[in-house]
Amino acid sequence: MNLDPSQLGGSIDVSSIMQDFDPTRLNVSGFYGEVIQRSTELRREQAQRVAEEFGAHVGREVRAQMEEISQAATAATARAEQLLVAETESAFQQVRSVCQEMGDEQSRRFNEVLDGYR
């Protein structure tokens, strides 16, 4: 019988139940005792496999989310660099137009300085 813990309104910690169960305390001997002991071992192994599979699933989900965050951060950084270059170019153009109004010699010197910063 397979029960879904959500149907019971909570979760079941199978591993702690199985750890507390000791078939040697039962007054069953021989074949039945071995069957109970092997059944207990199989349930413990199954609980361990389920826990490992769940852990692997969570790990994959976390890695996928970290990759999405990394890609978003990379895209945001690239966009910020584009905006910075555009704003800087706009500022250079404004300074150049002011320099042109000041005269040829001063304009030439400012343009040389500005070109040095590019």
mmCIF file of C-alpha atoms in Angstrom:
data_model
loop_
_atom_site.group_PDB
_atom_site.id
_atom_site.type_symbol
_atom_site.label_atom_id
_atom_site.label_comp_id
_atom_site.label_asym_id
_atom_site.label_seq_id
_atom_site.Cartn_x
_atom_site.Cartn_y
_atom_site.Cartn_z
ATOM 1 C CA MET A 1 0.000 0.000 0.000
ATOM 2 C CA ASN A 2 1.510 3.314 -1.085
ATOM 3 C CA LEU A 3 0.438 6.380 0.863
ATOM 4 C CA ASP A 4 1.104 9.889 -0.236
ATOM 5 C CA PRO A 5 2.128 11.958 2.843
ATOM 6 C CA SER A 6 0.121 14.898 1.507
ATOM 7 C CA GLN A 7 -3.032 12.790 1.831
ATOM 8 C CA LEU A 8 -2.328 12.436 5.527
ATOM 9 C CA GLY A 9 -1.875 16.140 6.058
ATOM 10 C CA GLY A 10 1.859 16.028 6.731
ATOM 11 C CA SER A 11 5.011 14.084 6.168
ATOM 12 C CA ILE A 12 6.111 10.748 7.514
ATOM 13 C CA ASP A 13 9.667 10.246 8.693
ATOM 14 C CA VAL A 14 10.036 6.622 7.629
ATOM 15 C CA SER A 15 13.724 6.455 8.451
ATOM 16 C CA SER A 16 13.202 7.224 12.157
ATOM 17 C CA ILE A 17 10.365 4.700 12.386
ATOM 18 C CA MET A 18 12.519 2.060 10.743
ATOM 19 C CA GLN A 19 15.501 2.838 12.979
ATOM 20 C CA ASP A 20 13.365 2.423 16.095
ATOM 21 C CA PHE A 21 12.007 -0.921 14.916
ATOM 22 C CA ASP A 22 14.040 -3.831 16.227
ATOM 23 C CA PRO A 23 12.829 -7.222 15.020
ATOM 24 C CA THR A 24 15.009 -8.989 17.606
ATOM 25 C CA ARG A 25 12.722 -7.701 20.370
ATOM 26 C CA LEU A 26 9.792 -9.567 18.913
ATOM 27 C CA ASN A 27 9.016 -13.030 20.189
ATOM 28 C CA VAL A 28 9.186 -14.450 16.691
ATOM 29 C CA SER A 29 11.859 -16.935 15.830
ATOM 30 C CA GLY A 30 13.198 -18.749 12.834
ATOM 31 C CA PHE A 31 11.847 -18.029 9.396
ATOM 32 C CA TYR A 32 9.390 -15.311 10.422
ATOM 33 C CA GLY A 33 12.044 -13.415 12.306
ATOM 34 C CA GLU A 34 14.302 -13.486 9.229
ATOM 35 C CA VAL A 35 11.455 -12.314 7.009
ATOM 36 C CA ILE A 36 10.715 -9.410 9.336
ATOM 37 C CA GLN A 37 14.402 -8.521 9.601
ATOM 38 C CA ARG A 38 14.923 -8.630 5.813
ATOM 39 C CA SER A 39 11.746 -6.627 5.254
ATOM 40 C CA THR A 40 13.013 -4.003 7.693
ATOM 41 C CA GLU A 41 16.373 -3.861 5.908
ATOM 42 C CA LEU A 42 14.684 -3.478 2.529
ATOM 43 C CA ARG A 43 12.514 -0.652 3.829
ATOM 44 C CA ARG A 44 15.553 1.119 5.233
ATOM 45 C CA GLU A 45 17.357 0.728 1.897
ATOM 46 C CA GLN A 46 14.295 1.983 0.033
ATOM 47 C CA ALA A 47 13.977 4.987 2.352
ATOM 48 C CA GLN A 48 17.683 5.730 1.800
ATOM 49 C CA ARG A 49 17.278 5.555 -2.001
ATOM 50 C CA VAL A 50 14.244 7.847 -1.892
ATOM 51 C CA ALA A 51 16.154 10.334 0.246
ATOM 52 C CA GLU A 52 19.131 10.247 -2.144
ATOM 53 C CA GLU A 53 16.905 10.692 -5.209
ATOM 54 C CA PHE A 54 15.113 13.597 -3.563
ATOM 55 C CA GLY A 55 18.441 15.192 -2.643
ATOM 56 C CA ALA A 56 19.665 14.812 -6.227
ATOM 57 C CA HIS A 57 16.442 16.351 -7.540
ATOM 58 C CA VAL A 58 16.736 19.329 -5.193
ATOM 59 C CA GLY A 59 20.387 19.718 -6.201
ATOM 60 C CA ARG A 60 19.462 19.818 -9.892
ATOM 61 C CA GLU A 61 16.751 22.399 -9.225
ATOM 62 C CA VAL A 62 19.124 24.608 -7.230
ATOM 63 C CA ARG A 63 21.797 24.382 -9.943
ATOM 64 C CA ALA A 64 19.247 25.310 -12.637
ATOM 65 C CA GLN A 65 18.082 28.327 -10.634
ATOM 66 C CA MET A 66 21.671 29.421 -10.003
ATOM 67 C CA GLU A 67 22.362 29.191 -13.749
ATOM 68 C CA GLU A 68 19.289 31.347 -14.503
ATOM 69 C CA ILE A 69 20.443 33.932 -11.951
ATOM 70 C CA SER A 70 23.948 33.919 -13.419
ATOM 71 C CA GLN A 71 22.620 34.438 -16.947
ATOM 72 C CA ALA A 72 20.359 37.266 -15.796
ATOM 73 C CA ALA A 73 23.263 38.933 -13.982
ATOM 74 C CA THR A 74 25.470 38.623 -17.075
ATOM 75 C CA ALA A 75 22.759 40.158 -19.271
ATOM 76 C CA ALA A 76 22.207 42.996 -16.786
ATOM 77 C CA THR A 77 25.946 43.715 -16.649
ATOM 78 C CA ALA A 78 26.174 43.794 -20.447
ATOM 79 C CA ARG A 79 23.199 46.169 -20.643
ATOM 80 C CA ALA A 80 24.709 48.426 -17.964
ATOM 81 C CA GLU A 81 27.971 48.554 -19.937
ATOM 82 C CA GLN A 82 26.046 49.488 -23.103
ATOM 83 C CA LEU A 83 24.239 52.278 -21.280
ATOM 84 C CA LEU A 84 27.473 53.553 -19.763
ATOM 85 C CA VAL A 85 29.156 53.664 -23.184
ATOM 86 C CA ALA A 86 26.146 55.460 -24.696
ATOM 87 C CA GLU A 87 26.038 58.023 -21.874
ATOM 88 C CA THR A 88 29.787 58.592 -22.090
ATOM 89 C CA GLU A 89 29.599 59.063 -25.863
ATOM 90 C CA SER A 90 26.747 61.531 -25.409
ATOM 91 C CA ALA A 91 28.781 63.473 -22.848
ATOM 92 C CA PHE A 92 31.795 63.560 -25.217
ATOM 93 C CA GLN A 93 29.570 64.891 -28.011
ATOM 94 C CA GLN A 94 28.232 67.632 -25.755
ATOM 95 C CA VAL A 95 31.749 68.654 -24.707
ATOM 96 C CA ARG A 96 32.882 68.650 -28.336
ATOM 97 C CA SER A 97 30.048 70.931 -29.385
ATOM 98 C CA VAL A 98 30.926 73.345 -26.550
ATOM 99 C CA CYS A 99 34.578 73.230 -27.641
ATOM 100 C CA GLN A 100 33.646 74.066 -31.220
ATOM 101 C CA GLU A 101 31.888 77.158 -29.984
ATOM 102 C CA MET A 102 35.011 78.224 -28.042
ATOM 103 C CA GLY A 103 37.302 78.359 -31.031
ATOM 104 C CA ASP A 104 39.579 76.188 -33.149
ATOM 105 C CA GLU A 105 42.705 76.050 -30.941
ATOM 106 C CA GLN A 106 40.902 75.359 -27.679
ATOM 107 C CA SER A 107 38.604 72.902 -29.455
ATOM 108 C CA ARG A 108 41.606 71.015 -30.869
ATOM 109 C CA ARG A 109 43.196 70.723 -27.394
ATOM 110 C CA PHE A 110 39.973 69.548 -25.758
ATOM 111 C CA ASN A 111 39.416 67.007 -28.515
ATOM 112 C CA GLU A 112 42.924 65.638 -28.026
ATOM 113 C CA VAL A 113 42.297 65.288 -24.299
ATOM 114 C CA LEU A 114 38.916 63.644 -24.896
ATOM 115 C CA ASP A 115 40.364 61.239 -27.458
ATOM 116 C CA GLY A 116 42.950 60.239 -24.859
ATOM 117 C CA TYR A 117 40.162 59.089 -22.531
ATOM 118 C CA ARG A 118 38.436 56.942 -25.121
#
